Amino acid sequence: MSEVNSIAVVGAGAMGSGIALTAAMSGLKVWQIDVSQEQLDRANAYHAKTLKRSVDKERISQEDSEAALSRIEHLTDLAGASDADWAVEAATEDAELKKRIFQQMHATFGPQVVLATNTSSISITDIASSLPDGADRVIGMHFFNPVPVMKLVEVITGLQTSEDTAHRTIALAEGMGKTPILANDRAGFVSNRVLMPMINEAFYAWMDGVAEPEAIDGIMKLGCAFPMGPLRLADFIGLDVCHHIMMVLYNELGDQKYFPCPRLRQLVNAGRLGDKTGHGVYEHD
Ligand code: NAD
């Protein structure tokens, strides 16, 4: 493990709660922060349930499970986490919100603390530009969902990110049991630049009557050895998130091929956002 012993995770949604759990399981003291107490309670329940399942499946001992849980502290205010050695932001995908949070993190943590973001698509350089100084310690640390299971961390260096920050981020990701891979700060980075147009095309295939969602997903699963088809994956990620990322690709790269499919836009406008609302391409329990 690197010199990092504790971490502040800002945002306790799908990603923040997963990052917090993974960090705690790797031995770090964790401050899980969210403006919503309800989200913190939900994250706490998710941590307890996931650790219990790991004990039941004999992946970890009861003792290790209790120790990991006891390392996570829940807060609604960033100030309580000011002793953290590292900060990672995993709040809602909104550039202005992230910039505000980064300004708070900059004011809260000492200059040696790396300020990382789990953004899926927002420019790291742009987020860093909102700070009065210290752009060299801002970096993208893009985990994948579900965080405890997925091995990859896409590490994105902004224009001013220092080599030291990048090296330390790689060391921390490895210490958390992940495989970091570097990418540059271009719209969608690598993962979403490649994945999202495929998901968008699956919506076009559905809209154009090429096949129904079950068949599109079945063909892509069996034909490409994907664990789930692109439309099922879109529901899992969140259709609003997919739409937002396509708009970032479209606006940044200026090519019509990135414009979100009307079928995707329609579902988002109807509030059918996927697993999180219970309805999306598919119906969910
Ligand atoms: P989510 O909607 O599940 O959670 C976002 C959380 O941020 C909410 O709990 C919300 O209360 C909290 N929040 C909002 N404002 C805040 C503030 N000022 N301070 C602290 N918390 C605040 O979203 P998510 O899916 O967990 O995504 C979080 C980030 O991770 C986004 O940037 C997203 O693009 C990225 N991401 C998502 C996925 C995915 O599959 N969902 C994968 C990789 C990266």
CSV table of C-alpha atoms and ligand atoms in Angstrom, one decimal:
chain,number,residue,atom,x,y,z
A,1,MET,CA,0.0,0.0,0.0
A,2,SER,CA,1.2,3.5,-0.7
A,3,GLU,CA,1.5,6.2,2.0
A,4,VAL,CA,-2.3,6.7,1.9
A,5,ASN,CA,-4.1,5.4,5.0
A,6,SER,CA,-7.4,7.2,4.7
A,7,ILE,CA,-9.7,8.5,2.1
A,8,ALA,CA,-12.7,10.9,1.8
A,9,VAL,CA,-15.3,9.7,-0.7
A,10,VAL,CA,-17.7,12.5,-1.7
A,11,GLY,CA,-21.0,11.1,-2.9
A,12,ALA,CA,-22.7,8.0,-1.6
A,13,GLY,CA,-24.6,6.9,-4.6
A,14,ALA,CA,-24.0,3.7,-6.7
A,15,MET,CA,-20.4,4.6,-7.3
A,16,GLY,CA,-19.4,6.4,-4.1
A,17,SER,CA,-20.8,3.6,-1.9
A,18,GLY,CA,-18.9,1.0,-3.9
A,19,ILE,CA,-15.6,3.0,-3.8
A,20,ALA,CA,-16.0,3.5,0.0
A,21,LEU,CA,-16.5,-0.3,0.5
A,22,THR,CA,-13.6,-1.2,-1.7
A,23,ALA,CA,-11.3,1.2,0.1
A,24,ALA,CA,-12.4,0.0,3.5
A,25,MET,CA,-11.9,-3.6,2.5
A,26,SER,CA,-8.3,-2.7,1.4
A,27,GLY,CA,-7.6,-1.4,4.9
A,28,LEU,CA,-8.2,2.3,4.5
A,29,LYS,CA,-10.1,4.5,7.0
A,30,VAL,CA,-13.0,5.9,5.0
A,31,TRP,CA,-15.1,9.0,5.4
A,32,GLN,CA,-18.3,8.6,3.2
A,33,ILE,CA,-19.8,12.0,2.6
A,34,ASP,CA,-23.2,12.9,1.0
A,35,VAL,CA,-25.6,15.9,1.3
A,36,SER,CA,-28.4,13.3,1.6
A,37,GLN,CA,-28.7,11.4,4.9
A,38,GLU,CA,-31.0,9.0,3.1
A,39,GLN,CA,-28.2,8.1,0.6
A,40,LEU,CA,-25.8,7.6,3.5
A,41,ASP,CA,-28.2,5.2,5.2
A,42,ARG,CA,-28.7,3.4,1.9
A,43,ALA,CA,-24.9,3.1,1.5
A,44,ASN,CA,-24.5,1.8,5.0
A,45,ALA,CA,-27.1,-0.9,4.4
A,46,TYR,CA,-25.4,-1.8,1.1
A,47,HIS,CA,-22.0,-2.1,2.9
A,48,ALA,CA,-23.4,-4.3,5.6
A,49,LYS,CA,-25.3,-6.5,3.1
A,50,THR,CA,-22.4,-6.9,0.7
A,51,LEU,CA,-19.9,-7.8,3.6
A,52,LYS,CA,-22.4,-10.3,5.0
A,53,ARG,CA,-22.7,-12.0,1.6
A,54,SER,CA,-18.9,-12.2,1.4
A,55,VAL,CA,-18.8,-13.8,4.8
A,56,ASP,CA,-21.6,-16.3,3.9
A,57,LYS,CA,-19.7,-17.2,0.7
A,58,GLU,CA,-16.5,-17.6,2.9
A,59,ARG,CA,-14.6,-15.0,0.8
A,60,ILE,CA,-13.7,-13.0,4.0
A,61,SER,CA,-13.9,-13.8,7.7
A,62,GLN,CA,-16.5,-12.4,10.1
A,63,GLU,CA,-13.7,-10.5,11.8
A,64,ASP,CA,-12.5,-8.8,8.6
A,65,SER,CA,-16.0,-7.9,7.7
A,66,GLU,CA,-16.6,-6.2,11.0
A,67,ALA,CA,-13.3,-4.4,10.8
A,68,ALA,CA,-14.0,-3.1,7.3
A,69,LEU,CA,-17.5,-1.8,8.3
A,70,SER,CA,-16.0,-0.1,11.4
A,71,ARG,CA,-13.5,1.8,9.2
A,72,ILE,CA,-16.4,3.6,7.4
A,73,GLU,CA,-17.7,6.8,8.9
A,74,HIS,CA,-20.7,8.6,7.4
A,75,LEU,CA,-20.8,12.4,7.2
A,76,THR,CA,-23.1,15.1,5.7
A,77,ASP,CA,-20.3,17.7,5.9
A,78,LEU,CA,-16.9,17.6,4.2
A,79,ALA,CA,-15.2,19.4,7.1
A,80,GLY,CA,-15.3,16.3,9.3
A,81,ALA,CA,-13.0,14.5,6.9
A,82,SER,CA,-10.3,17.1,6.8
A,83,ASP,CA,-7.6,14.6,8.1
A,84,ALA,CA,-8.0,12.4,5.0
A,85,ASP,CA,-4.9,11.5,3.0
A,86,TRP,CA,-6.8,11.3,-0.3
A,87,ALA,CA,-10.1,12.6,-1.7
A,88,VAL,CA,-12.3,11.1,-4.4
A,89,GLU,CA,-15.4,12.8,-5.7
A,90,ALA,CA,-18.2,10.6,-6.9
A,91,ALA,CA,-21.2,13.0,-6.8
A,92,THR,CA,-23.9,13.5,-9.5
A,93,GLU,CA,-22.5,14.0,-13.1
A,94,ASP,CA,-22.9,17.8,-13.3
A,95,ALA,CA,-19.9,20.0,-14.2
A,96,GLU,CA,-20.9,23.0,-12.1
A,97,LEU,CA,-21.7,20.8,-9.1
A,98,LYS,CA,-18.3,19.0,-9.4
A,99,LYS,CA,-16.5,22.4,-9.6
A,100,ARG,CA,-18.2,23.6,-6.4
A,101,ILE,CA,-17.2,20.4,-4.6
A,102,PHE,CA,-13.6,20.6,-5.9
A,103,GLN,CA,-13.4,24.2,-4.5
A,104,GLN,CA,-14.6,22.8,-1.1
A,105,MET,CA,-12.2,19.9,-1.3
A,106,HIS,CA,-9.3,22.3,-2.2
A,107,ALA,CA,-10.2,24.5,0.9
A,108,THR,CA,-10.6,21.4,3.2
A,109,PHE,CA,-7.6,19.2,2.4
A,110,GLY,CA,-3.9,20.0,2.7
A,111,PRO,CA,-1.9,20.6,-0.6
A,112,GLN,CA,-0.4,17.1,-0.5
A,113,VAL,CA,-3.8,15.5,-0.8
A,114,VAL,CA,-4.7,14.3,-4.3
A,115,LEU,CA,-8.2,15.4,-5.4
A,116,ALA,CA,-9.6,12.7,-7.7
A,117,THR,CA,-12.9,12.6,-9.6
A,118,ASN,CA,-14.8,9.6,-10.7
A,119,THR,CA,-16.5,11.5,-13.5
A,120,SER,CA,-17.5,9.4,-16.6
A,121,SER,CA,-17.2,12.2,-19.1
A,122,ILE,CA,-16.5,15.7,-17.7
A,123,SER,CA,-13.0,17.2,-18.6
A,124,ILE,CA,-10.5,16.8,-15.7
A,125,THR,CA,-8.7,20.0,-17.0
A,126,ASP,CA,-12.0,21.9,-16.9
A,127,ILE,CA,-12.7,20.8,-13.3
A,128,ALA,CA,-9.1,21.7,-12.3
A,129,SER,CA,-9.5,25.1,-13.9
A,130,SER,CA,-12.1,26.1,-11.3
A,131,LEU,CA,-9.4,26.0,-8.5
A,132,PRO,CA,-7.3,29.0,-7.6
A,133,ASP,CA,-4.1,26.8,-7.7
A,134,GLY,CA,-3.1,23.1,-7.3
A,135,ALA,CA,-4.4,21.9,-10.7
A,136,ASP,CA,-1.4,19.5,-10.6
A,137,ARG,CA,-3.1,17.4,-7.9
A,138,VAL,CA,-6.4,16.9,-9.8
A,139,ILE,CA,-6.9,13.6,-11.6
A,140,GLY,CA,-9.6,11.3,-13.0
A,141,MET,CA,-9.9,8.0,-11.1
A,142,HIS,CA,-12.7,6.3,-13.0
A,143,PHE,CA,-14.0,3.2,-11.3
A,144,PHE,CA,-16.5,0.9,-12.9
A,145,ASN,CA,-19.8,-0.4,-11.6
A,146,PRO,CA,-20.1,-2.5,-9.4
A,147,VAL,CA,-16.9,-1.2,-7.9
A,148,PRO,CA,-16.1,-4.1,-5.6
A,149,VAL,CA,-16.3,-6.5,-8.6
A,150,MET,CA,-14.9,-4.5,-11.5
A,151,LYS,CA,-11.1,-4.6,-11.8
A,152,LEU,CA,-10.5,-1.5,-14.0
A,153,VAL,CA,-9.6,2.0,-12.8
A,154,GLU,CA,-9.2,4.3,-15.8
A,155,VAL,CA,-6.7,7.0,-14.7
A,156,ILE,CA,-7.2,10.2,-16.6
A,157,THR,CA,-4.5,12.9,-16.5
A,158,GLY,CA,-5.6,16.5,-17.1
A,159,LEU,CA,-3.4,19.0,-18.9
A,160,GLN,CA,-1.8,20.1,-15.6
A,161,THR,CA,-1.9,16.9,-13.6
A,162,SER,CA,1.6,16.2,-12.3
A,163,GLU,CA,3.5,12.9,-12.9
A,164,ASP,CA,3.7,12.5,-9.1
A,165,THR,CA,-0.1,12.7,-8.9
A,166,ALA,CA,-0.5,10.1,-11.6
A,167,HIS,CA,2.1,7.7,-10.0
A,168,ARG,CA,0.4,8.0,-6.6
A,169,THR,CA,-3.0,7.4,-8.2
A,170,ILE,CA,-1.7,4.2,-9.9
A,171,ALA,CA,-0.2,3.1,-6.6
A,172,LEU,CA,-3.5,3.7,-4.7
A,173,ALA,CA,-5.6,1.9,-7.3
A,174,GLU,CA,-3.3,-1.1,-7.1
A,175,GLY,CA,-3.4,-1.0,-3.3
A,176,MET,CA,-7.2,-1.2,-3.6
A,177,GLY,CA,-6.8,-4.4,-5.7
A,178,LYS,CA,-7.6,-2.7,-9.0
A,179,THR,CA,-5.8,-2.6,-12.4
A,180,PRO,CA,-5.2,1.1,-13.3
A,181,ILE,CA,-4.8,2.0,-17.0
A,182,LEU,CA,-3.9,5.5,-18.1
A,183,ALA,CA,-5.9,7.6,-20.6
A,184,ASN,CA,-5.7,11.2,-21.7
A,185,ASP,CA,-8.3,13.9,-21.0
A,186,ARG,CA,-10.5,13.7,-24.2
A,187,ALA,CA,-14.3,13.5,-24.2
A,188,GLY,CA,-15.5,10.2,-22.8
A,189,PHE,CA,-11.8,9.1,-22.2
A,190,VAL,CA,-11.4,5.6,-23.7
A,191,SER,CA,-14.2,3.6,-22.0
A,192,ASN,CA,-17.1,5.8,-22.8
A,193,ARG,CA,-15.8,7.0,-26.2
A,194,VAL,CA,-16.0,3.3,-27.3
A,195,LEU,CA,-18.9,2.0,-25.2
A,196,MET,CA,-21.5,4.8,-25.5
A,197,PRO,CA,-21.7,4.9,-29.3
A,198,MET,CA,-22.3,1.2,-29.2
A,199,ILE,CA,-25.1,1.6,-26.7
A,200,ASN,CA,-26.5,4.4,-28.8
A,201,GLU,CA,-26.4,2.3,-31.9
A,202,ALA,CA,-28.3,-0.5,-30.1
A,203,PHE,CA,-31.1,2.0,-29.4
A,204,TYR,CA,-31.1,2.9,-33.2
A,205,ALA,CA,-31.3,-0.8,-34.0
A,206,TRP,CA,-34.3,-1.1,-31.7
A,207,MET,CA,-35.9,2.1,-33.1
A,208,ASP,CA,-35.4,1.0,-36.7
A,209,GLY,CA,-37.0,-2.3,-36.0
A,210,VAL,CA,-33.9,-4.4,-36.6
A,211,ALA,CA,-34.9,-6.5,-33.5
A,212,GLU,CA,-36.5,-6.2,-30.1
A,213,PRO,CA,-34.3,-5.4,-27.1
A,214,GLU,CA,-34.2,-9.1,-25.9
A,215,ALA,CA,-32.9,-10.1,-29.3
A,216,ILE,CA,-30.4,-7.3,-29.6
A,217,ASP,CA,-29.0,-8.1,-26.2
A,218,GLY,CA,-29.1,-11.8,-26.8
A,219,ILE,CA,-27.2,-11.5,-30.0
A,220,MET,CA,-24.5,-9.2,-28.5
A,221,LYS,CA,-24.2,-11.4,-25.4
A,222,LEU,CA,-23.7,-14.6,-27.3
A,223,GLY,CA,-22.0,-13.2,-30.3
A,224,CYS,CA,-19.5,-11.0,-28.6
A,225,ALA,CA,-19.2,-12.8,-25.3
A,226,PHE,CA,-20.5,-9.8,-23.4
A,227,PRO,CA,-21.7,-10.5,-19.8
A,228,MET,CA,-24.8,-8.4,-20.6
A,229,GLY,CA,-26.2,-6.8,-23.8
A,230,PRO,CA,-25.9,-3.1,-24.5
A,231,LEU,CA,-29.5,-2.2,-23.8
A,232,ARG,CA,-29.5,-4.1,-20.5
A,233,LEU,CA,-26.2,-2.4,-19.7
A,234,ALA,CA,-27.7,1.0,-20.5
A,235,ASP,CA,-30.5,0.3,-17.9
A,236,PHE,CA,-27.8,-0.7,-15.4
A,237,ILE,CA,-25.7,2.4,-16.0
A,238,GLY,CA,-28.8,4.7,-16.0
A,239,LEU,CA,-30.3,6.0,-19.3
A,240,ASP,CA,-29.9,9.6,-18.1
A,241,VAL,CA,-26.2,9.0,-17.6
A,242,CYS,CA,-25.9,7.4,-21.1
A,243,HIS,CA,-27.7,10.4,-22.6
A,244,HIS,CA,-25.5,12.9,-20.7
A,245,ILE,CA,-22.3,11.2,-21.9
A,246,MET,CA,-23.5,11.1,-25.5
A,247,MET,CA,-24.2,14.9,-25.3
A,248,VAL,CA,-20.7,15.4,-24.0
A,249,LEU,CA,-19.2,13.4,-26.9
A,250,TYR,CA,-21.5,15.3,-29.4
A,251,ASN,CA,-20.7,18.8,-28.0
A,252,GLU,CA,-16.9,18.1,-27.6
A,253,LEU,CA,-16.3,16.2,-30.8
A,254,GLY,CA,-18.8,18.0,-32.9
A,255,ASP,CA,-19.8,14.9,-34.9
A,256,GLN,CA,-23.5,14.1,-35.6
A,257,LYS,CA,-22.7,10.4,-35.1
A,258,TYR,CA,-22.6,11.0,-31.3
A,259,PHE,CA,-26.0,12.6,-31.1
A,260,PRO,CA,-28.2,10.6,-28.7
A,261,CYS,CA,-30.8,8.3,-30.4
A,262,PRO,CA,-34.3,9.7,-30.3
A,263,ARG,CA,-35.5,6.4,-28.6
A,264,LEU,CA,-33.0,7.0,-25.8
A,265,ARG,CA,-34.0,10.7,-25.4
A,266,GLN,CA,-37.7,9.7,-25.3
A,267,LEU,CA,-37.2,7.2,-22.5
A,268,VAL,CA,-35.1,9.8,-20.5
A,269,ASN,CA,-37.8,12.4,-21.0
A,270,ALA,CA,-40.4,9.9,-19.8
A,271,GLY,CA,-38.4,9.4,-16.6
A,272,ARG,CA,-37.7,5.8,-17.5
A,273,LEU,CA,-34.1,5.8,-16.3
A,274,GLY,CA,-33.4,2.1,-16.0
A,275,ASP,CA,-32.7,0.1,-12.8
A,276,LYS,CA,-32.8,3.1,-10.5
A,277,THR,CA,-36.4,4.0,-11.4
A,278,GLY,CA,-37.6,0.5,-11.9
A,279,HIS,CA,-38.4,1.1,-15.6
A,280,GLY,CA,-36.1,1.7,-18.6
A,281,VAL,CA,-35.7,-0.4,-21.7
A,282,TYR,CA,-36.9,-3.2,-19.5
A,283,GLU,CA,-39.1,-3.4,-16.4
A,284,HIS,CA,-37.1,-4.1,-13.1
A,285,ASP,CA,-38.2,-5.3,-9.7
B,1,NAD,P1,-25.8,8.6,-8.1
B,1,NAD,O1,-26.9,9.5,-8.6
B,1,NAD,O2,-26.1,7.2,-7.7
B,1,NAD,O3,-25.1,9.3,-6.8
B,1,NAD,C1,-24.7,10.6,-6.8
B,1,NAD,C2,-24.7,11.0,-5.3
B,1,NAD,O4,-24.1,12.3,-5.2
B,1,NAD,C3,-26.1,11.1,-4.6
B,1,NAD,O5,-26.1,10.3,-3.5
B,1,NAD,C4,-26.2,12.6,-4.3
B,1,NAD,O6,-26.9,12.8,-3.1
B,1,NAD,C5,-24.7,13.0,-4.1
B,1,NAD,N1,-24.4,14.4,-4.1
B,1,NAD,C6,-25.0,15.4,-4.9
B,1,NAD,N2,-24.4,16.6,-4.6
B,1,NAD,C7,-23.5,16.4,-3.6
B,1,NAD,C8,-22.6,17.2,-2.8
B,1,NAD,N3,-22.6,18.5,-3.0
B,1,NAD,N4,-21.9,16.6,-1.9
B,1,NAD,C9,-21.9,15.3,-1.7
B,1,NAD,N5,-22.7,14.5,-2.4
B,1,NAD,C10,-23.5,15.0,-3.3
B,1,NAD,O7,-24.6,8.6,-9.2
B,1,NAD,P2,-23.5,7.5,-9.5
B,1,NAD,O8,-24.0,6.6,-10.5
B,1,NAD,O9,-23.0,7.0,-8.2
B,1,NAD,O10,-22.4,8.5,-10.2
B,1,NAD,C11,-21.5,9.2,-9.5
B,1,NAD,C12,-20.4,9.7,-10.4
B,1,NAD,O11,-19.7,8.5,-10.9
B,1,NAD,C13,-20.8,10.4,-11.7
B,1,NAD,O12,-19.8,11.4,-12.0
B,1,NAD,C14,-20.9,9.4,-12.7
B,1,NAD,O13,-20.8,9.9,-14.0
B,1,NAD,C15,-19.7,8.5,-12.4
B,1,NAD,N6,-19.8,7.1,-12.8
B,1,NAD,C16,-21.0,6.4,-12.8
B,1,NAD,C17,-21.0,5.1,-13.2
B,1,NAD,C18,-22.3,4.3,-13.2
B,1,NAD,O14,-22.3,3.2,-13.8
B,1,NAD,N7,-23.3,4.7,-12.6
B,1,NAD,C19,-19.8,4.5,-13.6
B,1,NAD,C20,-18.6,5.2,-13.6
B,1,NAD,C21,-18.6,6.5,-13.2
